[in-house]
Short mmCIF file of N, CA and C in Angstrom, two decimals:
data_model
loop_
_atom_site.label_atom_id
_atom_site.label_comp_id
_atom_site.label_asym_id
_atom_site.label_seq_id
_atom_site.Cartn_x
_atom_site.Cartn_y
_atom_site.Cartn_z
N TYR A 1 38.45 -3.83 -1.65
CA TYR A 1 38.46 -5.28 -1.70
C TYR A 1 37.50 -5.75 -2.77
N ARG A 2 37.97 -6.59 -3.64
CA ARG A 2 37.13 -7.13 -4.70
C ARG A 2 37.33 -8.63 -4.78
N GLN A 3 36.21 -9.36 -4.82
CA GLN A 3 36.30 -10.80 -4.90
C GLN A 3 36.61 -11.24 -6.32
N THR A 4 37.38 -12.34 -6.44
CA THR A 4 37.75 -12.86 -7.74
C THR A 4 36.65 -13.76 -8.28
N ASP A 5 36.35 -13.59 -9.56
CA ASP A 5 35.37 -14.41 -10.25
C ASP A 5 36.07 -15.02 -11.46
N SER A 6 36.85 -16.08 -11.22
CA SER A 6 37.68 -16.65 -12.29
C SER A 6 36.86 -17.30 -13.41
N ASN A 7 35.62 -17.69 -13.13
CA ASN A 7 34.77 -18.29 -14.17
C ASN A 7 33.95 -17.25 -14.93
N ALA A 8 33.98 -16.00 -14.48
CA ALA A 8 33.22 -14.91 -15.09
C ALA A 8 31.73 -15.25 -15.21
N ASP A 9 31.19 -15.91 -14.15
CA ASP A 9 29.79 -16.29 -14.16
C ASP A 9 28.95 -15.51 -13.15
N GLY A 10 29.54 -14.46 -12.56
CA GLY A 10 28.82 -13.64 -11.59
C GLY A 10 28.85 -14.19 -10.18
N VAL A 11 29.64 -15.25 -9.96
CA VAL A 11 29.74 -15.86 -8.64
C VAL A 11 31.20 -15.82 -8.19
N PRO A 12 31.48 -15.17 -7.05
CA PRO A 12 32.86 -15.13 -6.55
C PRO A 12 33.40 -16.52 -6.26
N ASP A 13 34.70 -16.70 -6.40
CA ASP A 13 35.34 -18.00 -6.22
C ASP A 13 35.10 -18.61 -4.85
N GLY A 14 34.90 -17.84 -3.80
CA GLY A 14 34.73 -18.37 -2.45
C GLY A 14 33.34 -18.88 -2.13
N GLU A 15 32.37 -18.70 -3.02
CA GLU A 15 31.01 -19.15 -2.74
C GLU A 15 30.91 -20.67 -2.78
N THR A 16 29.92 -21.20 -2.08
CA THR A 16 29.73 -22.65 -2.01
C THR A 16 28.36 -23.04 -2.52
N LEU A 17 27.33 -22.84 -1.68
CA LEU A 17 25.96 -23.21 -2.03
C LEU A 17 25.21 -21.97 -2.49
N LEU A 18 24.59 -22.06 -3.66
CA LEU A 18 23.76 -20.98 -4.18
C LEU A 18 22.35 -21.52 -4.30
N ILE A 19 21.37 -20.66 -3.97
CA ILE A 19 19.97 -21.07 -4.04
C ILE A 19 19.16 -19.92 -4.63
N PHE A 20 18.53 -20.18 -5.77
CA PHE A 20 17.74 -19.18 -6.48
C PHE A 20 16.28 -19.62 -6.48
N LYS A 21 15.37 -18.64 -6.52
CA LYS A 21 13.94 -18.98 -6.51
C LYS A 21 13.17 -18.01 -7.39
N THR A 22 12.21 -18.55 -8.14
CA THR A 22 11.30 -17.73 -8.94
C THR A 22 9.87 -18.25 -8.71
N ALA A 23 8.90 -17.43 -9.06
CA ALA A 23 7.49 -17.82 -8.93
C ALA A 23 6.78 -17.58 -10.25
N SER A 24 5.86 -18.46 -10.58
CA SER A 24 5.05 -18.28 -11.77
C SER A 24 3.99 -17.22 -11.50
N LYS A 25 3.36 -16.76 -12.56
CA LYS A 25 2.21 -15.88 -12.40
C LYS A 25 1.05 -16.72 -11.87
N PRO A 26 0.14 -16.10 -11.13
CA PRO A 26 -0.99 -16.88 -10.59
C PRO A 26 -1.94 -17.33 -11.69
N VAL A 27 -2.46 -18.54 -11.51
CA VAL A 27 -3.47 -19.08 -12.42
C VAL A 27 -4.76 -19.20 -11.61
N LEU A 28 -5.79 -18.49 -12.05
CA LEU A 28 -7.07 -18.47 -11.36
C LEU A 28 -7.90 -19.70 -11.71
N SER A 29 -8.45 -20.35 -10.70
CA SER A 29 -9.35 -21.49 -10.89
C SER A 29 -10.79 -21.03 -10.70
N THR A 30 -11.72 -21.84 -11.15
CA THR A 30 -13.14 -21.48 -11.05
C THR A 30 -13.64 -21.39 -9.62
N ASP A 31 -12.94 -22.01 -8.67
CA ASP A 31 -13.36 -21.95 -7.26
C ASP A 31 -12.81 -20.71 -6.54
N GLY A 32 -12.11 -19.83 -7.27
CA GLY A 32 -11.56 -18.60 -6.68
C GLY A 32 -10.17 -18.78 -6.11
N SER A 33 -9.60 -19.97 -6.24
CA SER A 33 -8.23 -20.19 -5.76
C SER A 33 -7.23 -19.86 -6.87
N PHE A 34 -5.98 -19.71 -6.48
CA PHE A 34 -4.90 -19.46 -7.43
C PHE A 34 -3.87 -20.57 -7.30
N THR A 35 -3.21 -20.89 -8.40
CA THR A 35 -2.13 -21.86 -8.38
C THR A 35 -0.84 -21.15 -8.73
N TYR A 36 0.20 -21.40 -7.92
CA TYR A 36 1.53 -20.85 -8.15
C TYR A 36 2.52 -22.00 -8.24
N THR A 37 3.54 -21.84 -9.05
CA THR A 37 4.64 -22.79 -9.08
C THR A 37 5.91 -22.04 -8.71
N TYR A 38 6.53 -22.48 -7.62
CA TYR A 38 7.82 -21.94 -7.21
C TYR A 38 8.91 -22.86 -7.75
N THR A 39 9.91 -22.27 -8.39
CA THR A 39 11.04 -23.04 -8.90
C THR A 39 12.28 -22.64 -8.10
N ILE A 40 12.87 -23.62 -7.46
CA ILE A 40 14.09 -23.42 -6.67
C ILE A 40 15.23 -24.10 -7.40
N THR A 41 16.33 -23.38 -7.58
CA THR A 41 17.53 -23.95 -8.20
C THR A 41 18.63 -23.97 -7.16
N LEU A 42 19.20 -25.15 -6.93
CA LEU A 42 20.35 -25.32 -6.05
C LEU A 42 21.58 -25.48 -6.92
N ARG A 43 22.65 -24.79 -6.53
CA ARG A 43 23.89 -24.90 -7.31
C ARG A 43 25.08 -24.99 -6.38
N ASN A 44 25.93 -25.95 -6.64
CA ASN A 44 27.20 -26.07 -5.92
C ASN A 44 28.24 -25.30 -6.72
N ALA A 45 28.79 -24.25 -6.14
CA ALA A 45 29.74 -23.39 -6.85
C ALA A 45 31.19 -23.84 -6.70
N ARG A 46 31.39 -24.98 -6.08
CA ARG A 46 32.75 -25.49 -5.87
C ARG A 46 32.91 -26.88 -6.49
N LYS A 47 34.19 -27.31 -6.61
CA LYS A 47 34.43 -28.63 -7.21
C LYS A 47 34.20 -29.78 -6.23
N GLU A 48 34.23 -29.48 -4.90
CA GLU A 48 33.98 -30.52 -3.91
C GLU A 48 32.48 -30.74 -3.74
N ALA A 49 32.07 -31.96 -3.47
CA ALA A 49 30.66 -32.27 -3.26
C ALA A 49 30.15 -31.62 -1.97
N LEU A 50 28.89 -31.30 -1.95
CA LEU A 50 28.20 -30.86 -0.74
C LEU A 50 27.33 -32.01 -0.26
N ASN A 51 27.36 -32.28 1.04
CA ASN A 51 26.60 -33.38 1.61
C ASN A 51 25.52 -32.86 2.53
N SER A 52 24.59 -33.73 2.90
CA SER A 52 23.47 -33.38 3.78
C SER A 52 22.76 -32.11 3.31
N VAL A 53 22.53 -32.03 2.03
CA VAL A 53 21.86 -30.86 1.44
C VAL A 53 20.40 -30.86 1.87
N GLN A 54 19.91 -29.70 2.31
CA GLN A 54 18.53 -29.56 2.75
C GLN A 54 17.98 -28.20 2.32
N VAL A 55 16.71 -28.16 2.02
CA VAL A 55 16.01 -26.91 1.73
C VAL A 55 14.81 -26.86 2.65
N LYS A 56 14.69 -25.77 3.40
CA LYS A 56 13.53 -25.56 4.26
C LYS A 56 12.61 -24.56 3.58
N GLU A 57 11.35 -24.97 3.44
CA GLU A 57 10.34 -24.14 2.77
C GLU A 57 9.13 -24.02 3.70
N ASP A 58 9.11 -22.95 4.50
CA ASP A 58 8.02 -22.73 5.46
C ASP A 58 7.01 -21.78 4.82
N LEU A 59 5.99 -22.35 4.19
CA LEU A 59 5.00 -21.55 3.47
C LEU A 59 4.04 -20.83 4.41
N THR A 60 4.03 -21.18 5.71
CA THR A 60 3.17 -20.46 6.66
C THR A 60 3.65 -19.03 6.86
N LYS A 61 4.92 -18.76 6.55
CA LYS A 61 5.44 -17.39 6.65
C LYS A 61 5.07 -16.57 5.41
N THR A 62 4.71 -17.25 4.34
CA THR A 62 4.32 -16.58 3.09
C THR A 62 2.81 -16.36 3.04
N PHE A 63 2.07 -17.42 3.30
CA PHE A 63 0.61 -17.37 3.19
C PHE A 63 0.02 -17.38 4.59
N VAL A 64 -0.09 -16.18 5.18
CA VAL A 64 -0.60 -16.04 6.55
C VAL A 64 -2.11 -15.83 6.53
N SER A 65 -2.75 -16.03 7.68
CA SER A 65 -4.19 -15.90 7.80
C SER A 65 -4.64 -14.53 7.30
N PRO A 66 -5.69 -14.44 6.53
CA PRO A 66 -6.76 -15.41 6.29
C PRO A 66 -6.50 -16.35 5.10
N ILE A 67 -5.32 -16.26 4.49
CA ILE A 67 -5.01 -17.07 3.31
C ILE A 67 -4.89 -18.54 3.73
N ASN A 68 -5.41 -19.42 2.89
CA ASN A 68 -5.29 -20.85 3.10
C ASN A 68 -4.50 -21.41 1.91
N PHE A 69 -3.65 -22.41 2.16
CA PHE A 69 -2.86 -22.97 1.06
C PHE A 69 -2.69 -24.48 1.24
N SER A 70 -2.34 -25.13 0.14
CA SER A 70 -1.96 -26.54 0.18
C SER A 70 -0.96 -26.81 -0.94
N VAL A 71 0.03 -27.64 -0.65
CA VAL A 71 1.01 -28.06 -1.65
C VAL A 71 0.37 -29.18 -2.45
N THR A 72 0.26 -28.98 -3.76
CA THR A 72 -0.40 -29.98 -4.60
C THR A 72 0.57 -30.86 -5.38
N ASN A 73 1.82 -30.41 -5.54
CA ASN A 73 2.79 -31.21 -6.29
C ASN A 73 4.21 -30.74 -5.98
N VAL A 74 5.13 -31.68 -5.95
CA VAL A 74 6.56 -31.38 -5.83
C VAL A 74 7.27 -32.19 -6.91
N LYS A 75 8.02 -31.50 -7.76
CA LYS A 75 8.75 -32.15 -8.84
C LYS A 75 10.23 -31.83 -8.64
N LEU A 76 11.07 -32.88 -8.60
CA LEU A 76 12.49 -32.72 -8.35
C LEU A 76 13.30 -33.23 -9.53
N SER A 77 14.48 -32.62 -9.75
CA SER A 77 15.37 -33.17 -10.76
C SER A 77 15.93 -34.49 -10.22
N SER A 78 16.54 -35.27 -11.08
CA SER A 78 16.89 -36.66 -10.77
C SER A 78 17.85 -36.85 -9.60
N GLY A 79 18.64 -35.85 -9.24
CA GLY A 79 19.61 -36.01 -8.17
C GLY A 79 19.05 -35.75 -6.78
N LEU A 80 17.75 -35.46 -6.66
CA LEU A 80 17.15 -35.09 -5.38
C LEU A 80 16.02 -36.04 -5.02
N THR A 81 15.73 -36.13 -3.71
CA THR A 81 14.58 -36.88 -3.22
C THR A 81 13.77 -35.99 -2.31
N VAL A 82 12.45 -36.13 -2.34
CA VAL A 82 11.56 -35.31 -1.52
C VAL A 82 11.41 -35.96 -0.14
N ALA A 83 11.29 -35.12 0.88
CA ALA A 83 11.06 -35.60 2.24
C ALA A 83 9.64 -36.13 2.35
N ALA A 84 9.47 -37.23 3.05
CA ALA A 84 8.14 -37.80 3.26
C ALA A 84 7.28 -36.81 4.03
N GLY A 85 6.08 -36.56 3.54
CA GLY A 85 5.13 -35.71 4.25
C GLY A 85 5.36 -34.22 4.09
N PHE A 86 6.23 -33.80 3.15
CA PHE A 86 6.43 -32.35 2.98
C PHE A 86 5.10 -31.69 2.64
N ASP A 87 4.74 -30.66 3.43
CA ASP A 87 3.51 -29.91 3.16
C ASP A 87 3.71 -28.40 3.29
N GLY A 88 4.93 -27.96 3.63
CA GLY A 88 5.20 -26.53 3.77
C GLY A 88 4.61 -25.92 5.03
N ARG A 89 4.03 -26.75 5.86
CA ARG A 89 3.36 -26.28 7.08
C ARG A 89 3.96 -26.98 8.30
N SER A 90 3.62 -28.23 8.52
CA SER A 90 4.17 -28.96 9.67
C SER A 90 5.46 -29.67 9.29
N GLN A 91 5.65 -30.00 8.04
CA GLN A 91 6.90 -30.58 7.54
C GLN A 91 7.48 -29.60 6.53
N ILE A 92 8.53 -28.84 6.96
CA ILE A 92 9.11 -27.81 6.09
C ILE A 92 10.42 -28.25 5.44
N ASN A 93 11.00 -29.38 5.89
CA ASN A 93 12.17 -29.92 5.21
C ASN A 93 11.71 -30.51 3.89
N LEU A 94 12.21 -29.94 2.82
CA LEU A 94 11.75 -30.31 1.49
C LEU A 94 12.45 -31.56 0.95
N LEU A 95 13.72 -31.74 1.31
CA LEU A 95 14.49 -32.85 0.76
C LEU A 95 14.62 -33.98 1.77
N GLY A 96 14.77 -35.20 1.26
CA GLY A 96 15.00 -36.36 2.11
C GLY A 96 16.40 -36.30 2.70
N THR A 97 16.73 -37.27 3.53
CA THR A 97 18.05 -37.31 4.17
C THR A 97 19.08 -37.89 3.21
N GLY A 98 20.33 -37.51 3.42
CA GLY A 98 21.43 -38.07 2.64
C GLY A 98 21.57 -37.51 1.25
N VAL A 99 20.99 -36.37 0.96
CA VAL A 99 21.09 -35.78 -0.38
C VAL A 99 22.45 -35.09 -0.53
N SER A 100 23.15 -35.37 -1.63
CA SER A 100 24.43 -34.74 -1.94
C SER A 100 24.30 -33.95 -3.24
N LEU A 101 25.15 -32.97 -3.37
CA LEU A 101 25.20 -32.15 -4.58
C LEU A 101 26.64 -32.19 -5.07
N ALA A 102 26.88 -32.85 -6.19
CA ALA A 102 28.24 -33.02 -6.73
C ALA A 102 28.87 -31.67 -7.05
N GLY A 103 30.18 -31.68 -7.21
CA GLY A 103 30.90 -30.46 -7.55
C GLY A 103 30.35 -29.81 -8.81
N PHE A 104 30.09 -28.52 -8.72
CA PHE A 104 29.56 -27.70 -9.81
C PHE A 104 28.19 -28.17 -10.33
N ALA A 105 27.51 -29.02 -9.58
CA ALA A 105 26.20 -29.53 -10.01
C ALA A 105 25.10 -28.51 -9.77
N LYS A 106 24.01 -28.67 -10.51
CA LYS A 106 22.83 -27.83 -10.37
C LYS A 106 21.61 -28.73 -10.40
N GLU A 107 20.70 -28.52 -9.45
CA GLU A 107 19.47 -29.31 -9.35
C GLU A 107 18.29 -28.35 -9.20
N THR A 108 17.10 -28.80 -9.61
CA THR A 108 15.91 -27.94 -9.52
C THR A 108 14.77 -28.64 -8.77
N ILE A 109 13.96 -27.80 -8.15
CA ILE A 109 12.78 -28.24 -7.41
C ILE A 109 11.62 -27.35 -7.86
N GLU A 110 10.48 -27.95 -8.18
CA GLU A 110 9.27 -27.19 -8.49
C GLU A 110 8.20 -27.56 -7.47
N ILE A 111 7.65 -26.55 -6.81
CA ILE A 111 6.60 -26.75 -5.83
C ILE A 111 5.35 -26.05 -6.34
N THR A 112 4.27 -26.79 -6.50
CA THR A 112 3.00 -26.21 -6.93
C THR A 112 2.12 -26.05 -5.70
N VAL A 113 1.61 -24.83 -5.52
CA VAL A 113 0.83 -24.49 -4.34
C VAL A 113 -0.53 -23.94 -4.78
N ARG A 114 -1.59 -24.46 -4.16
CA ARG A 114 -2.95 -23.94 -4.37
C ARG A 114 -3.24 -22.98 -3.23
N VAL A 115 -3.64 -21.75 -3.57
CA VAL A 115 -3.85 -20.70 -2.58
C VAL A 115 -5.29 -20.20 -2.66
N LEU A 116 -5.98 -20.22 -1.54
CA LEU A 116 -7.32 -19.65 -1.43
C LEU A 116 -7.19 -18.36 -0.64
N PRO A 117 -7.33 -17.18 -1.29
CA PRO A 117 -7.04 -15.90 -0.64
C PRO A 117 -7.97 -15.51 0.51
N ASN A 118 -9.21 -15.98 0.50
CA ASN A 118 -10.18 -15.63 1.55
C ASN A 118 -10.27 -14.12 1.78
N GLY A 119 -10.32 -13.36 0.68
CA GLY A 119 -10.48 -11.91 0.77
C GLY A 119 -9.17 -11.13 0.74
N PHE A 120 -8.02 -11.79 0.86
CA PHE A 120 -6.74 -11.09 0.82
C PHE A 120 -6.32 -10.84 -0.62
N SER A 121 -5.77 -9.67 -0.87
CA SER A 121 -5.11 -9.39 -2.15
C SER A 121 -3.88 -8.55 -1.85
N GLY A 122 -2.85 -8.73 -2.65
CA GLY A 122 -1.60 -7.99 -2.46
C GLY A 122 -0.40 -8.89 -2.65
N ASN A 123 0.77 -8.38 -2.24
CA ASN A 123 2.02 -9.10 -2.40
C ASN A 123 2.30 -10.00 -1.21
N VAL A 124 2.88 -11.15 -1.48
CA VAL A 124 3.40 -12.04 -0.45
C VAL A 124 4.84 -12.38 -0.83
N ASN A 125 5.73 -12.42 0.16
CA ASN A 125 7.15 -12.71 -0.07
C ASN A 125 7.49 -14.11 0.40
N ASN A 126 8.38 -14.75 -0.35
CA ASN A 126 8.77 -16.12 -0.04
C ASN A 126 10.28 -16.26 -0.12
N THR A 127 10.86 -16.88 0.90
CA THR A 127 12.28 -17.17 0.93
C THR A 127 12.47 -18.59 1.44
N ALA A 128 13.26 -19.38 0.75
CA ALA A 128 13.62 -20.72 1.20
C ALA A 128 15.02 -20.64 1.81
N GLU A 129 15.33 -21.60 2.68
CA GLU A 129 16.66 -21.64 3.29
C GLU A 129 17.34 -22.95 2.92
N GLY A 130 18.52 -22.84 2.35
CA GLY A 130 19.30 -24.02 1.98
C GLY A 130 20.45 -24.22 2.94
N SER A 131 20.82 -25.46 3.16
CA SER A 131 21.97 -25.77 4.01
C SER A 131 22.68 -27.00 3.46
N ALA A 132 23.96 -27.12 3.80
CA ALA A 132 24.76 -28.27 3.35
C ALA A 132 26.01 -28.35 4.21
N VAL A 133 26.64 -29.51 4.13
CA VAL A 133 27.93 -29.73 4.79
C VAL A 133 28.98 -29.78 3.69
N ALA A 134 29.91 -28.79 3.73
CA ALA A 134 31.00 -28.75 2.77
C ALA A 134 32.20 -29.51 3.34
N LYS A 135 33.27 -29.58 2.60
CA LYS A 135 34.46 -30.34 3.02
C LYS A 135 35.03 -29.83 4.33
N TRP A 136 35.06 -28.50 4.54
CA TRP A 136 35.68 -27.94 5.73
C TRP A 136 34.72 -27.19 6.63
N PHE A 137 33.46 -27.03 6.24
CA PHE A 137 32.55 -26.20 7.04
C PHE A 137 31.10 -26.48 6.65
N ASN A 138 30.18 -26.00 7.48
CA ASN A 138 28.74 -26.05 7.16
C ASN A 138 28.35 -24.73 6.51
N VAL A 139 27.38 -24.78 5.64
CA VAL A 139 26.96 -23.57 4.94
C VAL A 139 25.44 -23.47 4.95
N THR A 140 24.93 -22.25 5.15
CA THR A 140 23.50 -21.98 5.00
C THR A 140 23.34 -20.75 4.13
N ARG A 141 22.30 -20.75 3.33
CA ARG A 141 22.01 -19.62 2.45
C ARG A 141 20.51 -19.46 2.33
N GLN A 142 20.07 -18.21 2.19
CA GLN A 142 18.68 -17.93 1.86
C GLN A 142 18.56 -17.79 0.36
N SER A 143 17.38 -18.13 -0.16
CA SER A 143 17.17 -18.04 -1.59
C SER A 143 17.16 -16.58 -2.05
N ILE A 144 17.55 -16.40 -3.28
CA ILE A 144 17.59 -15.08 -3.92
C ILE A 144 16.72 -15.14 -5.17
N ASP A 145 15.88 -14.14 -5.34
CA ASP A 145 15.17 -13.97 -6.59
C ASP A 145 16.09 -13.13 -7.47
N THR A 146 16.75 -13.76 -8.45
CA THR A 146 17.76 -13.05 -9.24
C THR A 146 17.17 -11.92 -10.06
N THR A 147 15.92 -12.00 -10.45
CA THR A 147 15.30 -10.91 -11.20
C THR A 147 15.11 -9.70 -10.29
N ALA A 148 14.53 -9.92 -9.11
CA ALA A 148 14.30 -8.82 -8.16
C ALA A 148 15.60 -8.27 -7.59
N SER A 149 16.65 -9.09 -7.60
CA SER A 149 17.95 -8.68 -7.04
C SER A 149 18.90 -8.13 -8.10
N GLY A 150 18.38 -7.80 -9.26
CA GLY A 150 19.23 -7.24 -10.31
C GLY A 150 20.24 -8.23 -10.83
N THR A 151 19.87 -9.47 -10.99
CA THR A 151 20.68 -10.59 -11.48
C THR A 151 21.81 -11.01 -10.53
N ARG A 152 21.84 -10.48 -9.30
CA ARG A 152 22.86 -10.91 -8.33
C ARG A 152 22.62 -12.38 -8.01
N LYS A 153 23.70 -13.17 -7.96
CA LYS A 153 23.59 -14.60 -7.74
C LYS A 153 24.13 -15.05 -6.39
N HIS A 154 24.62 -14.14 -5.56
CA HIS A 154 25.20 -14.52 -4.29
C HIS A 154 24.96 -13.42 -3.27
N GLY A 155 25.21 -13.74 -2.01
CA GLY A 155 25.05 -12.74 -0.95
C GLY A 155 23.59 -12.46 -0.66
N ALA A 156 23.34 -11.31 -0.04
CA ALA A 156 21.96 -10.94 0.32
C ALA A 156 21.20 -10.53 -0.94
N GLY A 157 20.01 -11.05 -1.06
CA GLY A 157 19.18 -10.74 -2.22
C GLY A 157 17.75 -10.50 -1.81
N GLN A 158 16.92 -10.26 -2.78
CA GLN A 158 15.51 -10.00 -2.54
C GLN A 158 14.72 -11.31 -2.47
N PRO A 159 13.67 -11.34 -1.63
CA PRO A 159 12.81 -12.52 -1.62
C PRO A 159 11.98 -12.59 -2.90
N THR A 160 11.41 -13.75 -3.13
CA THR A 160 10.53 -13.95 -4.28
C THR A 160 9.15 -13.43 -3.93
N THR A 161 8.67 -12.47 -4.71
CA THR A 161 7.38 -11.85 -4.46
C THR A 161 6.33 -12.42 -5.41
N SER A 162 5.20 -12.83 -4.84
CA SER A 162 4.06 -13.27 -5.63
C SER A 162 2.92 -12.29 -5.38
N ILE A 163 2.11 -12.10 -6.37
CA ILE A 163 0.97 -11.20 -6.24
C ILE A 163 -0.31 -12.02 -6.20
N ILE A 164 -1.10 -11.78 -5.16
CA ILE A 164 -2.44 -12.38 -5.10
C ILE A 164 -3.38 -11.29 -5.57
N PRO A 165 -3.91 -11.44 -6.79
CA PRO A 165 -4.73 -10.38 -7.37
C PRO A 165 -6.10 -10.25 -6.69
N ASN A 166 -6.63 -9.07 -6.79
CA ASN A 166 -8.00 -8.83 -6.35
C ASN A 166 -8.90 -9.18 -7.53
N VAL A 167 -9.83 -10.06 -7.31
CA VAL A 167 -10.73 -10.49 -8.38
C VAL A 167 -12.12 -9.96 -8.08
N ASP A 168 -12.57 -9.05 -8.92
CA ASP A 168 -13.93 -8.52 -8.79
C ASP A 168 -14.84 -9.32 -9.71
N ILE A 169 -15.94 -9.75 -9.16
CA ILE A 169 -16.92 -10.48 -9.96
C ILE A 169 -18.19 -9.65 -10.01
N LYS A 170 -18.70 -9.44 -11.21
CA LYS A 170 -19.93 -8.67 -11.38
C LYS A 170 -21.02 -9.59 -11.87
N ILE A 171 -22.08 -9.65 -11.11
CA ILE A 171 -23.20 -10.52 -11.45
C ILE A 171 -24.43 -9.64 -11.68
N ALA A 172 -25.06 -9.82 -12.85
CA ALA A 172 -26.26 -9.04 -13.15
C ALA A 172 -27.34 -9.38 -12.13
N ASP A 173 -28.07 -8.34 -11.69
CA ASP A 173 -29.11 -8.56 -10.69
C ASP A 173 -30.50 -8.74 -11.30
N VAL A 174 -30.54 -8.72 -12.61
CA VAL A 174 -31.83 -8.90 -13.28
C VAL A 174 -31.60 -9.61 -14.61
N ILE A 175 -32.54 -10.47 -15.00
CA ILE A 175 -32.48 -11.15 -16.29
C ILE A 175 -33.82 -10.89 -17.00
N THR A 176 -33.70 -10.35 -18.23
CA THR A 176 -34.90 -10.08 -19.03
C THR A 176 -34.73 -10.74 -20.40
N PRO A 177 -35.04 -12.02 -20.52
CA PRO A 177 -34.83 -12.75 -21.77
C PRO A 177 -35.87 -12.42 -22.84
N ASN A 178 -35.92 -11.14 -23.24
CA ASN A 178 -36.91 -10.71 -24.24
C ASN A 178 -36.26 -10.35 -25.58
N ASN A 179 -35.01 -10.74 -25.77
CA ASN A 179 -34.27 -10.53 -27.02
C ASN A 179 -34.11 -9.06 -27.41
N ASP A 180 -34.04 -8.15 -26.40
CA ASP A 180 -33.80 -6.74 -26.71
C ASP A 180 -32.31 -6.39 -26.61
N GLY A 181 -31.46 -7.37 -26.30
CA GLY A 181 -30.03 -7.13 -26.22
C GLY A 181 -29.53 -6.69 -24.85
N TYR A 182 -30.40 -6.50 -23.89
CA TYR A 182 -30.02 -6.08 -22.54
C TYR A 182 -30.43 -7.16 -21.54
N ASN A 183 -29.46 -7.69 -20.83
CA ASN A 183 -29.69 -8.70 -19.79
C ASN A 183 -30.51 -9.89 -20.28
N ASP A 184 -30.30 -10.27 -21.55
CA ASP A 184 -31.02 -11.42 -22.09
C ASP A 184 -30.46 -12.74 -21.55
N LYS A 185 -29.17 -12.73 -21.17
CA LYS A 185 -28.51 -13.94 -20.64
C LYS A 185 -27.90 -13.60 -19.29
N TRP A 186 -27.75 -14.63 -18.47
CA TRP A 186 -27.09 -14.44 -17.16
C TRP A 186 -25.59 -14.68 -17.38
N ILE A 187 -24.83 -13.60 -17.33
CA ILE A 187 -23.39 -13.67 -17.60
C ILE A 187 -22.66 -13.10 -16.39
N ILE A 188 -21.67 -13.83 -15.91
CA ILE A 188 -20.81 -13.35 -14.83
C ILE A 188 -19.55 -12.81 -15.45
N LEU A 189 -19.26 -11.54 -15.20
CA LEU A 189 -18.09 -10.89 -15.78
C LEU A 189 -16.96 -10.83 -14.76
N ARG A 190 -15.78 -11.19 -15.22
CA ARG A 190 -14.58 -11.07 -14.41
C ARG A 190 -13.62 -10.16 -15.17
N PRO A 191 -13.24 -9.00 -14.58
CA PRO A 191 -12.36 -8.09 -15.30
C PRO A 191 -10.99 -8.66 -15.52
#
C-alpha cells in the first residue's frame, strides 16, 4: 500500500492538519538563564478550511523541576490570535477561540522562553499538539521536528529536542595586581 502524493510535496493526499516545530540554539544571559525560541508551523494540507484550530503547548512537560521557565514573548502570523493568559503552564491553549486555517494555508507561531536550569544540563524534548475541525471530521496531530524526523512531514515524528548546556565558570581565587602577567586582573572565564 502506498499513499498518493499528487503535489509531490512529501505530504500524502489524505492528510489534513500538519504541525512542525523547531527550536533555536540556546542564548546564554548574564544571569545564567538561557533563551530559546520555538517556531511552530501550522499547515492545512487540504483545500477545505479548518475551523476551531488550536495548539496546546504544555511547557511543564519539557522543563521539569529543578528547571524554571517563563514565556517572554509570543509572535503570531497575521491569521492567528493568541489566547489570553497563555503561559505554557496553567494556560496551555496557545490560540484564541474561533481561529480558522484556510485551504492550503500556512501560519507560524514563535514562542520565546526564558529557562533557568538550576543545575540541570542535558536534553529536553518538546511536542505541541494541534487540533482542528475539518469538513467531515475532527483532527488532532502532534508536532514533528522535520530535521530530527529525516524531513518527514506527516505521521509519527520525532519531538523537538533542545539542549541545556552545562556552563562551567572559573573564578580566580587570588588577585596579585603587581604587573607580572599572572592574576593581575579579576577575570571570570566561561568555556
